[in-house]
PDB file of C-alpha atoms in Angstrom:
ATOM      1  CA  GLN B   1       9.990  30.077 -12.211  1.00  0.00           C
ATOM      2  CA  ARG B   2       7.346  29.986  -9.751  1.00  0.00           C
ATOM      3  CA  GLU B   3       5.768  32.148 -12.348  1.00  0.00           C
ATOM      4  CA  GLU B   4       7.039  29.935 -15.937  1.00  0.00           C
ATOM      5  CA  ASP B   5       4.707  27.247 -13.140  1.00  0.00           C
ATOM      6  CA  ASN B   6       1.149  30.003 -12.485  1.00  0.00           C
ATOM      7  CA  VAL B   7       1.818  28.659  -9.258  1.00  0.00           C
ATOM      8  CA  PRO B   8      -0.393  30.125  -6.446  1.00  0.00           C
ATOM      9  CA  ALA B   9       0.688  32.780  -3.689  1.00  0.00           C
ATOM     10  CA  GLU B  10       0.232  30.508  -0.529  1.00  0.00           C
ATOM     11  CA  ALA B  11       1.951  27.539  -2.394  1.00  0.00           C
ATOM     12  CA  ASN B  12       4.265  26.966  -0.455  1.00  0.00           C
ATOM     13  CA  PRO B  13       7.302  23.962  -0.846  1.00  0.00           C
ATOM     14  CA  PHE B  14      10.210  23.043   0.314  1.00  0.00           C
ATOM     15  CA  ILE B  15      13.163  23.711  -2.213  1.00  0.00           C
ATOM     16  CA  VAL B  16      15.999  21.515  -1.225  1.00  0.00           C
ATOM     17  CA  PRO B  17      19.002  23.662  -1.623  1.00  0.00           C
ATOM     18  CA  ARG B  18      21.331  22.651  -5.314  1.00  0.00           C
ATOM     19  CA  ASP B  19      25.308  24.144  -3.312  1.00  0.00           C
ATOM     20  CA  VAL B  20      24.801  21.734   0.421  1.00  0.00           C
ATOM     21  CA  ASN B  21      26.377  18.830   0.914  1.00  0.00           C
ATOM     22  CA  VAL B  22      25.612  17.644   4.893  1.00  0.00           C
ATOM     23  CA  THR B  23      24.877  14.625   6.316  1.00  0.00           C
ATOM     24  CA  LEU B  24      23.725  14.097   9.956  1.00  0.00           C
ATOM     25  CA  HIS B  25      23.590  11.023  11.977  1.00  0.00           C
ATOM     26  CA  THR B  26      20.540  11.182  13.460  1.00  0.00           C
ATOM     27  CA  ASP B  27      19.951  10.148  17.228  1.00  0.00           C
ATOM     28  CA  ILE B  28      16.047  11.822  18.529  1.00  0.00           C
ATOM     29  CA  GLN B  29      14.617  10.616  21.918  1.00  0.00           C
ATOM     30  CA  ARG B  30      11.551  12.035  20.776  1.00  0.00           C
ATOM     31  CA  CYS B  31       9.961  14.169  18.013  1.00  0.00           C
ATOM     32  CA  LEU B  32       6.430  15.427  17.474  1.00  0.00           C
ATOM     33  CA  ALA B  33       5.742  15.180  13.420  1.00  0.00           C
ATOM     34  CA  TRP B  34       2.798  14.419  10.820  1.00  0.00           C
ATOM     35  CA  GLY B  35       0.919  14.845  13.558  1.00  0.00           C
ATOM     36  CA  ASN B  36       1.982  12.072  15.658  1.00  0.00           C
ATOM     37  CA  ASP B  37       4.428  11.743  18.298  1.00  0.00           C
ATOM     38  CA  LEU B  38       8.264   9.594  17.950  1.00  0.00           C
ATOM     39  CA  GLU B  39       9.732   7.864  19.664  1.00  0.00           C
ATOM     40  CA  LYS B  40      13.672   7.156  18.723  1.00  0.00           C
ATOM     41  CA  LEU B  41      14.665   7.967  15.468  1.00  0.00           C
ATOM     42  CA  LYS B  42      17.058   7.021  14.138  1.00  0.00           C
ATOM     43  CA  GLY B  43      18.864   6.925  11.135  1.00  0.00           C
ATOM     44  CA  THR B  44      21.019   8.473   8.626  1.00  0.00           C
ATOM     45  CA  ILE B  45      19.380  12.649   6.565  1.00  0.00           C
ATOM     46  CA  THR B  46      21.638  13.037   3.175  1.00  0.00           C
ATOM     47  CA  VAL B  47      21.097  16.741   1.609  1.00  0.00           C
ATOM     48  CA  ASN B  48      23.222  15.864  -1.799  1.00  0.00           C
ATOM     49  CA  ASN B  49      23.628  17.857  -5.017  1.00  0.00           C
ATOM     50  CA  GLY B  50      19.626  18.645  -4.656  1.00  0.00           C
ATOM     51  CA  ALA B  51      17.916  16.237  -2.927  1.00  0.00           C
ATOM     52  CA  ALA B  52      17.221  15.060   0.358  1.00  0.00           C
ATOM     53  CA  ILE B  53      17.402  11.360   1.657  1.00  0.00           C
ATOM     54  CA  LEU B  54      16.812   9.511   4.236  1.00  0.00           C
ATOM     55  CA  ASP B  55      18.195   6.261   5.000  1.00  0.00           C
ATOM     56  CA  GLN B  56      16.509   3.420   7.108  1.00  0.00           C
ATOM     57  CA  ILE B  57      15.436   6.186   9.187  1.00  0.00           C
ATOM     58  CA  GLY B  58      13.890   3.947  12.492  1.00  0.00           C
ATOM     59  CA  PHE B  59      11.632   5.049  14.563  1.00  0.00           C
ATOM     60  CA  THR B  60       8.316   4.307  16.441  1.00  0.00           C
ATOM     61  CA  CYS B  61       4.732   5.387  16.804  1.00  0.00           C
ATOM     62  CA  LYS B  62       2.154   4.548  19.697  1.00  0.00           C
ATOM     63  CA  ALA B  63       0.548   2.736  16.699  1.00  0.00           C
ATOM     64  CA  ALA B  64       3.569   1.229  14.780  1.00  0.00           C
ATOM     65  CA  GLN B  65       7.316   0.571  15.016  1.00  0.00           C
ATOM     66  CA  MET B  66       8.575   2.730  11.423  1.00  0.00           C
ATOM     67  CA  GLN B  67      10.818   2.076   8.736  1.00  0.00           C
ATOM     68  CA  LEU B  68      11.852   4.299   6.333  1.00  0.00           C
ATOM     69  CA  THR B  69      14.188   5.774   3.315  1.00  0.00           C
ATOM     70  CA  GLY B  70      13.961   7.687   0.823  1.00  0.00           C
ATOM     71  CA  ILE B  71      14.200  10.975  -1.387  1.00  0.00           C
ATOM     72  CA  TYR B  72      13.201  13.739  -2.060  1.00  0.00           C
ATOM     73  CA  LYS B  73      13.812  16.420  -5.451  1.00  0.00           C
ATOM     74  CA  SER B  74      12.832  19.699  -6.170  1.00  0.00           C
ATOM     75  CA  PRO B  75      14.321  20.695  -9.605  1.00  0.00           C
ATOM     76  CA  ARG B  76      10.839  22.607 -10.613  1.00  0.00           C
ATOM     77  CA  VAL B  77       8.104  24.774  -7.719  1.00  0.00           C
ATOM     78  CA  ASN B  78       5.335  22.587  -9.537  1.00  0.00           C
ATOM     79  CA  HIS B  79       7.261  19.355  -9.647  1.00  0.00           C
ATOM     80  CA  LEU B  80       8.064  17.861  -6.306  1.00  0.00           C
ATOM     81  CA  PHE B  81       9.757  14.645  -6.599  1.00  0.00           C
ATOM     82  CA  VAL B  82       9.392  12.211  -3.446  1.00  0.00           C
ATOM     83  CA  GLY B  83      10.011   8.375  -3.825  1.00  0.00           C
ATOM     84  CA  LEU B  84       9.793   5.969  -0.330  1.00  0.00           C
ATOM     85  CA  ASP B  85      10.694   2.435   0.341  1.00  0.00           C
ATOM     86  CA  PHE B  86       8.325   2.195   4.201  1.00  0.00           C
ATOM     87  CA  HIS B  87       7.252  -0.746   5.994  1.00  0.00           C
ATOM     88  CA  LEU B  88       5.352  -0.544   9.712  1.00  0.00           C
ATOM     89  CA  LEU B  89       5.852  -3.394  11.311  1.00  0.00           C
ATOM     90  CA  ASP B  90       2.643  -4.953  13.742  1.00  0.00           C
ATOM     91  CA  ILE B  91       0.193  -2.137  13.158  1.00  0.00           C
ATOM     92  CA  THR B  92      -3.612  -3.094  13.875  1.00  0.00           C
ATOM     93  CA  VAL B  93      -5.797  -1.981  10.403  1.00  0.00           C
ATOM     94  CA  GLU B  94      -7.583   1.144  11.982  1.00  0.00           C
ATOM     95  CA  ASP B  95      -4.374   2.669  12.167  1.00  0.00           C
ATOM     96  CA  LEU B  96      -2.532   1.717   8.846  1.00  0.00           C
ATOM     97  CA  VAL B  97      -5.772   3.621   7.478  1.00  0.00           C
ATOM     98  CA  ASP B  98      -5.643   6.934   9.368  1.00  0.00           C
ATOM     99  CA  MET B  99      -1.952   7.095   9.011  1.00  0.00           C
ATOM    100  CA  ILE B 100      -1.965   6.756   5.656  1.00  0.00           C
ATOM    101  CA  PRO B 101      -5.576   6.872   4.008  1.00  0.00           C
ATOM    102  CA  ALA B 102      -4.044   6.239   0.903  1.00  0.00           C
ATOM    103  CA  VAL B 103      -3.849   2.895   1.721  1.00  0.00           C
ATOM    104  CA  ASP B 104      -7.967   2.456   2.032  1.00  0.00           C
ATOM    105  CA  THR B 105      -7.433   3.702  -2.485  1.00  0.00           C
ATOM    106  CA  LEU B 106      -5.345   0.145  -3.219  1.00  0.00           C
ATOM    107  CA  VAL B 107      -7.239  -2.538  -1.228  1.00  0.00           C
ATOM    108  CA  PRO B 108     -10.294  -0.717  -0.441  1.00  0.00           C
ATOM    109  CA  MET B 109     -12.134  -3.175   1.278  1.00  0.00           C
ATOM    110  CA  LEU B 110      -9.338  -3.373   4.326  1.00  0.00           C
ATOM    111  CA  THR B 111     -11.427  -1.456   5.942  1.00  0.00           C
ATOM    112  CA  ALA B 112     -13.500  -4.479   6.962  1.00  0.00           C
ATOM    113  CA  PHE B 113     -10.961  -5.940   8.291  1.00  0.00           C
ATOM    114  CA  LYS B 114      -9.663  -5.746  11.831  1.00  0.00           C
ATOM    115  CA  GLY B 115      -5.699  -6.696  13.937  1.00  0.00           C
ATOM    116  CA  LYS B 116      -2.561  -5.853  13.534  1.00  0.00           C
ATOM    117  CA  ALA B 117      -0.392  -6.567  10.549  1.00  0.00           C
ATOM    118  CA  ASN B 118       2.826  -5.833   8.205  1.00  0.00           C
ATOM    119  CA  PHE B 119       2.680  -3.733   6.128  1.00  0.00           C
ATOM    120  CA  HIS B 120       5.070  -2.430   3.367  1.00  0.00           C
ATOM    121  CA  LEU B 121       4.598   0.737   0.211  1.00  0.00           C
ATOM    122  CA  ALA B 122       7.330   1.247  -2.543  1.00  0.00           C
ATOM    123  CA  ALA B 123       6.717   4.189  -4.563  1.00  0.00           C
ATOM    124  CA  GLU B 124       7.255   7.351  -7.108  1.00  0.00           C
ATOM    125  CA  CYS B 125       5.955   9.926  -7.988  1.00  0.00           C
ATOM    126  CA  ASN B 126       5.397  13.834  -8.830  1.00  0.00           C
ATOM    127  CA  LEU B 127       4.112  15.942  -6.785  1.00  0.00           C
ATOM    128  CA  ASP B 128       2.434  19.654  -7.238  1.00  0.00           C
ATOM    129  CA  ALA B 129       3.190  22.872  -4.976  1.00  0.00           C
ATOM    130  CA  PHE B 130       0.790  21.936  -2.232  1.00  0.00           C
ATOM    131  CA  TYR B 131       2.880  18.229  -2.232  1.00  0.00           C
ATOM    132  CA  GLN B 132      -0.205  16.324  -4.456  1.00  0.00           C
ATOM    133  CA  PRO B 133       0.216  13.657  -6.903  1.00  0.00           C
ATOM    134  CA  LYS B 134       0.025  13.355 -10.022  1.00  0.00           C
ATOM    135  CA  MET B 135      -1.294  10.380 -10.703  1.00  0.00           C
ATOM    136  CA  SER B 136      -0.581  10.147 -14.211  1.00  0.00           C
ATOM    137  CA  THR B 137       3.312   9.490 -12.889  1.00  0.00           C
ATOM    138  CA  LEU B 138       2.275   7.155 -10.170  1.00  0.00           C
ATOM    139  CA  LEU B 139       4.433   3.464 -10.172  1.00  0.00           C
ATOM    140  CA  GLY B 140       4.387   1.991  -6.512  1.00  0.00           C
ATOM    141  CA  ALA B 141       4.230  -1.786  -4.727  1.00  0.00           C
ATOM    142  CA  MET B 142       2.958  -2.969  -1.732  1.00  0.00           C
ATOM    143  CA  ALA B 143       1.598  -6.027   0.394  1.00  0.00           C
ATOM    144  CA  ILE B 144       0.312  -5.989   3.622  1.00  0.00           C
ATOM    145  CA  SER B 145       0.549  -9.373   5.842  1.00  0.00           C
ATOM    146  CA  GLY B 146      -0.717 -10.220   9.048  1.00  0.00           C
ATOM    147  CA  GLN B 147      -2.560 -13.500  11.245  1.00  0.00           C
ATOM    148  CA  ASN B 148      -5.307 -14.149  13.624  1.00  0.00           C
ATOM    149  CA  LEU B 149      -7.852 -11.424  11.239  1.00  0.00           C
ATOM    150  CA  VAL B 150     -11.076  -9.707  12.343  1.00  0.00           C
ATOM    151  CA  VAL B 151     -13.083  -9.541   9.446  1.00  0.00           C
ATOM    152  CA  MET B 152     -16.016  -7.581   9.670  1.00  0.00           C
ATOM    153  CA  ASP B 153     -19.364  -8.512   8.226  1.00  0.00           C
ATOM    154  CA  ASP B 154     -20.286  -6.632   4.960  1.00  0.00           C
ATOM    155  CA  LYS B 155     -22.989  -6.330   2.522  1.00  0.00           C
ATOM    156  CA  SER B 156     -20.195  -7.178  -0.582  1.00  0.00           C
ATOM    157  CA  ILE B 157     -18.448  -9.957   1.784  1.00  0.00           C
ATOM    158  CA  SER B 158     -21.815 -11.355   2.878  1.00  0.00           C
ATOM    159  CA  ASP B 159     -23.664 -12.175  -0.576  1.00  0.00           C
ATOM    160  CA  ILE B 160     -20.726 -13.048  -2.285  1.00  0.00           C
ATOM    161  CA  ALA B 161     -20.784 -15.629   1.498  1.00  0.00           C
ATOM    162  CA  LYS B 162     -23.982 -15.815  -0.607  1.00  0.00           C
ATOM    163  CA  LEU B 163     -23.159 -17.038  -4.312  1.00  0.00           C
ATOM    164  CA  LEU B 164     -19.949 -18.995  -2.955  1.00  0.00           C
ATOM    165  CA  GLN B 165     -22.989 -20.973  -0.717  1.00  0.00           C
ATOM    166  CA  MET B 166     -20.477 -20.550   2.525  1.00  0.00           C
ATOM    167  CA  LYS B 167     -23.332 -20.845   5.192  1.00  0.00           C
ATOM    168  CA  ASP B 168     -21.219 -21.161   7.518  1.00  0.00           C
ATOM    169  CA  TRP B 169     -18.742 -17.588   7.008  1.00  0.00           C
ATOM    170  CA  HIS B 170     -19.540 -16.039   9.786  1.00  0.00           C
ATOM    171  CA  GLU B 171     -19.172 -16.470  13.467  1.00  0.00           C
ATOM    172  CA  LYS B 172     -22.763 -15.861  15.670  1.00  0.00           C
ATOM    173  CA  ASP B 173     -21.063 -12.202  16.261  1.00  0.00           C
ATOM    174  CA  ASN B 174     -20.967 -11.621  13.230  1.00  0.00           C
ATOM    175  CA  THR B 175     -17.737 -11.688  12.633  1.00  0.00           C
ATOM    176  CA  LEU B 176     -15.475 -14.058  10.820  1.00  0.00           C
ATOM    177  CA  LYS B 177     -11.810 -15.145  11.578  1.00  0.00           C
ATOM    178  CA  ILE B 178      -8.118 -15.288   8.968  1.00  0.00           C
ATOM    179  CA  ASP B 179      -5.246 -17.859  10.177  1.00  0.00           C
ATOM    180  CA  SER B 180      -3.690 -15.507   8.269  1.00  0.00           C
ATOM    181  CA  LEU B 181      -3.639 -12.691   4.565  1.00  0.00           C
ATOM    182  CA  SER B 182      -0.519 -11.923   2.638  1.00  0.00           C
ATOM    183  CA  VAL B 183      -1.518  -9.099   0.062  1.00  0.00           C
ATOM    184  CA  GLU B 184       0.596  -7.718  -3.123  1.00  0.00           C
ATOM    185  CA  GLY B 185      -0.330  -4.969  -5.290  1.00  0.00           C
ATOM    186  CA  THR B 186       0.859  -2.828  -7.642  1.00  0.00           C
ATOM    187  CA  VAL B 187       0.337   0.988  -8.133  1.00  0.00           C
ATOM    188  CA  PHE B 188       0.295   1.938 -12.180  1.00  0.00           C
ATOM    189  CA  ARG B 189      -0.588   5.868 -12.637  1.00  0.00           C
ATOM    190  CA  LYS B 190      -4.211   4.455 -11.815  1.00  0.00           C
ATOM    191  CA  GLU B 191      -4.494   1.786 -11.673  1.00  0.00           C
ATOM    192  CA  ILE B 192      -4.189  -1.234  -9.381  1.00  0.00           C
ATOM    193  CA  ILE B 193      -3.742  -4.555  -9.615  1.00  0.00           C
ATOM    194  CA  VAL B 194      -4.593  -6.914  -6.998  1.00  0.00           C
ATOM    195  CA  TYR B 195      -3.107 -10.365  -7.872  1.00  0.00           C
ATOM    196  CA  PRO B 196      -3.997 -13.996  -6.776  1.00  0.00           C
ATOM    197  CA  PHE B 197      -4.011 -14.651  -2.665  1.00  0.00           C
ATOM    198  CA  LEU B 198      -5.561 -16.860  -0.444  1.00  0.00           C
ATOM    199  CA  LEU B 199      -7.729 -16.691   1.722  1.00  0.00           C
ATOM    200  CA  ASN B 200      -8.018 -19.372   4.125  1.00  0.00           C
ATOM    201  CA  LEU B 201     -11.318 -18.776   7.300  1.00  0.00           C
ATOM    202  CA  HIS B 202     -13.215 -21.564   9.028  1.00  0.00           C
ATOM    203  CA  ASN B 203     -13.292 -24.502   6.952  1.00  0.00           C
ATOM    204  CA  TYR B 204     -12.503 -22.028   3.477  1.00  0.00           C
ATOM    205  CA  SER B 205     -10.328 -22.034   1.139  1.00  0.00           C
ATOM    206  CA  LEU B 206     -10.777 -19.013  -1.007  1.00  0.00           C
ATOM    207  CA  CYS B 207      -8.883 -17.884  -3.932  1.00  0.00           C
ATOM    208  CA  ILE B 208      -9.344 -13.499  -4.294  1.00  0.00           C
ATOM    209  CA  GLY B 209      -7.193 -11.809  -7.571  1.00  0.00           C
ATOM    210  CA  GLY B 210      -8.094  -8.813 -10.141  1.00  0.00           C
ATOM    211  CA  ARG B 211      -7.778  -4.846 -11.159  1.00  0.00           C
ATOM    212  CA  HIS B 212      -9.843  -1.595  -9.662  1.00  0.00           C
ATOM    213  CA  THR B 213      -8.958   2.228 -10.638  1.00  0.00           C
ATOM    214  CA  LEU B 214      -8.657   5.269  -8.632  1.00  0.00           C
ATOM    215  CA  ASP B 215     -12.595   6.301 -10.669  1.00  0.00           C
ATOM    216  CA  ASN B 216     -14.165   3.108  -8.075  1.00  0.00           C
ATOM    217  CA  ALA B 217     -14.191   1.194 -11.457  1.00  0.00           C
ATOM    218  CA  CYS B 218     -12.910  -2.872 -10.195  1.00  0.00           C
ATOM    219  CA  ASN B 219     -12.776  -6.051 -11.652  1.00  0.00           C
ATOM    220  CA  TYR B 220     -11.606  -9.413  -9.528  1.00  0.00           C
ATOM    221  CA  HIS B 221     -12.666 -12.962  -9.100  1.00  0.00           C
ATOM    222  CA  VAL B 222     -13.594 -15.073  -6.123  1.00  0.00           C
ATOM    223  CA  GLU B 223     -12.565 -18.810  -6.161  1.00  0.00           C
ATOM    224  CA  LEU B 224     -13.736 -21.104  -4.007  1.00  0.00           C
ATOM    225  CA  LEU B 225     -10.585 -23.724  -4.252  1.00  0.00           C
ATOM    226  CA  LYS B 226     -12.313 -25.848  -1.030  1.00  0.00           C
ATOM    227  CA  SER B 227     -15.158 -26.029   0.817  1.00  0.00           C
ATOM    228  CA  PRO B 228     -18.054 -28.622   3.665  1.00  0.00           C
ATOM    229  CA  LEU B 229     -19.574 -28.748   0.383  1.00  0.00           C
ATOM    230  CA  LEU B 230     -16.845 -30.162  -2.234  1.00  0.00           C
ATOM    231  CA  MET B 231     -17.929 -27.467  -4.292  1.00  0.00           C
ATOM    232  CA  ARG B 232     -15.368 -25.674  -7.459  1.00  0.00           C
ATOM    233  CA  LEU B 233     -18.220 -21.874  -6.971  1.00  0.00           C
ATOM    234  CA  ALA B 234     -16.682 -18.528  -8.232  1.00  0.00           C
ATOM    235  CA  VAL B 235     -17.915 -15.199  -8.535  1.00  0.00           C
ATOM    236  CA  ASP B 236     -17.065 -11.641 -10.443  1.00  0.00           C
ATOM    237  CA  VAL B 237     -16.900  -9.008  -9.016  1.00  0.00           C
ATOM    238  CA  LYS B 238     -17.222  -6.149 -11.313  1.00  0.00           C
ATOM    239  CA  GLY B 239     -18.792  -2.128 -11.705  1.00  0.00           C
ATOM    240  CA  SER B 240     -17.917   0.748  -9.307  1.00  0.00           C
ATOM    241  CA  LEU B 241     -16.035  -0.884  -6.154  1.00  0.00           C
ATOM    242  CA  ASP B 242     -18.684   1.535  -3.949  1.00  0.00           C
ATOM    243  CA  SER B 243     -22.273  -0.770  -5.684  1.00  0.00           C
ATOM    244  CA  PRO B 244     -20.854  -3.631  -8.024  1.00  0.00           C
ATOM    245  CA  LYS B 245     -22.308  -6.256  -9.502  1.00  0.00           C
ATOM    246  CA  ILE B 246     -21.350  -9.825  -7.580  1.00  0.00           C
ATOM    247  CA  SER B 247     -22.363 -12.766 -10.571  1.00  0.00           C
ATOM    248  CA  LEU B 248     -21.414 -16.684 -10.669  1.00  0.00           C
ATOM    249  CA  GLY B 249     -18.555 -16.776 -12.650  1.00  0.00           C
ATOM    250  CA  SER B 250     -16.604 -19.309 -13.827  1.00  0.00           C
ATOM    251  CA  VAL B 251     -14.281 -21.524 -11.977  1.00  0.00           C
ATOM    252  CA  LYS B 252     -10.406 -21.309 -13.754  1.00  0.00           C
ATOM    253  CA  TYR B 253      -8.067 -22.391 -10.844  1.00  0.00           C
ATOM    254  CA  GLY B 254      -6.790 -26.030 -10.647  1.00  0.00           C
ATOM    255  CA  ASP B 255      -7.197 -27.770  -7.606  1.00  0.00           C
ATOM    256  CA  LEU B 256      -4.244 -27.724  -5.983  1.00  0.00           C
ATOM    257  CA  TYR B 257      -3.985 -23.989  -7.206  1.00  0.00           C
ATOM    258  CA  LYS B 258      -1.006 -21.862  -5.727  1.00  0.00           C
ATOM    259  CA  PRO B 259      -0.680 -18.423  -6.187  1.00  0.00           C
ATOM    260  CA  GLU B 260       2.442 -17.623  -7.028  1.00  0.00           C
ATOM    261  CA  LYS B 261       4.661 -14.300  -4.579  1.00  0.00           C
ATOM    262  CA  GLN B 262       5.717 -11.861  -7.197  1.00  0.00           C
ATOM    263  CA  ASN B 263       8.650 -10.318  -4.371  1.00  0.00           C
ATOM    264  CA  ALA B 264       6.589  -6.577  -6.765  1.00  0.00           C
ATOM    265  CA  VAL B 265       8.028  -4.439  -3.952  1.00  0.00           C
ATOM    266  CA  GLN B 266      11.184  -5.896  -3.659  1.00  0.00           C
ATOM    267  CA  ALA B 267      11.765  -5.366  -7.370  1.00  0.00           C
ATOM    268  CA  ARG B 268      10.212  -1.921  -6.860  1.00  0.00           C
ATOM    269  CA  THR B 269      12.323  -1.031  -3.061  1.00  0.00           C
ATOM    270  CA  LEU B 270      15.669  -1.448  -6.517  1.00  0.00           C
ATOM    271  CA  GLU B 271      14.555   0.928  -8.641  1.00  0.00           C
ATOM    272  CA  LEU B 272      14.192   3.028  -5.506  1.00  0.00           C
ATOM    273  CA  LYS B 273      17.963   2.217  -4.419  1.00  0.00           C
ATOM    274  CA  LYS B 274      18.750   3.082  -8.038  1.00  0.00           C
ATOM    275  CA  THR B 275      17.525   6.530  -7.576  1.00  0.00           C
ATOM    276  CA  ILE B 276      19.031   6.741  -4.688  1.00  0.00           C
ATOM    277  CA  ARG B 277      22.920   6.039  -5.607  1.00  0.00           C
ATOM    278  CA  GLN B 278      21.953   8.265  -8.775  1.00  0.00           C
ATOM    279  CA  ALA B 279      21.360  10.773  -6.754  1.00  0.00           C
ATOM    280  CA  LEU B 280      24.628  10.826  -3.833  1.00  0.00           C
ATOM    281  CA  GLU B 281      26.971   9.782  -6.820  1.00  0.00           C
ATOM    282  CA  ALA B 282      25.760  12.856  -9.400  1.00  0.00           C
ATOM    283  CA  ASN B 283      28.282  15.447  -7.853  1.00  0.00           C
ATOM    284  CA  VAL B 284      30.850  13.174  -7.951  1.00  0.00           C
ATOM    285  CA  ARG B 285      33.871  13.902 -10.353  1.00  0.00           C
TER     286      ARG B 285
END
């Protein structure tokens, strides 16, 4: 199979055995995984008919409390499959980006935020023999929520604020305090959609939404819903995420507009649970 898939000799992915059916109930006080010290790891690990399943594995590390449900299958050496439902609770944004660098790709301006947040990701993807994602197979949804966050001064943010005439948008130390943040998005192949969400800060209320691709092309709409000037303004952010073109746009939301919750993560989680259930029932006669 290795020769058929043209797999390099240095690739050594874990192949789940098909003739093993075992369930482990874990209660580990401390272990090292993915370069992190994990504590109080509890949950169920099942190997069944070529699938390895982690069922509600809960653990803590210095960064946050976590819970992971996942499935890993290896039908071929160069065609692996992983599905996961991953929760991170009360984690600082800096630690989140450090632990899961791909998060910065899903929400590009996340690195401008500081503070603690909750993160939920449900996704599935095929991998090659080096565990690199095959992006054309990626399906996922994510949600990020937090309170009392701080936005550091950023050029793109400053440019948007100027066009929206948010003259007193930041504090004296060039930071901006946000009461609450709740963002939902979906990933399909190489495109990320961020659903419209509200951003309440100081005397302003903004609605932000749009999409971008993994090659940095973007199309976002930022609309000022409430301000001390009682004006309705909008800004379009297009082009490249590295150097976007920011210009005034058309207002498209009503005065009392409130984005609907999409529940995209919950829907993707149900799909993952279905995949796990089918794997566990695969050899039931």
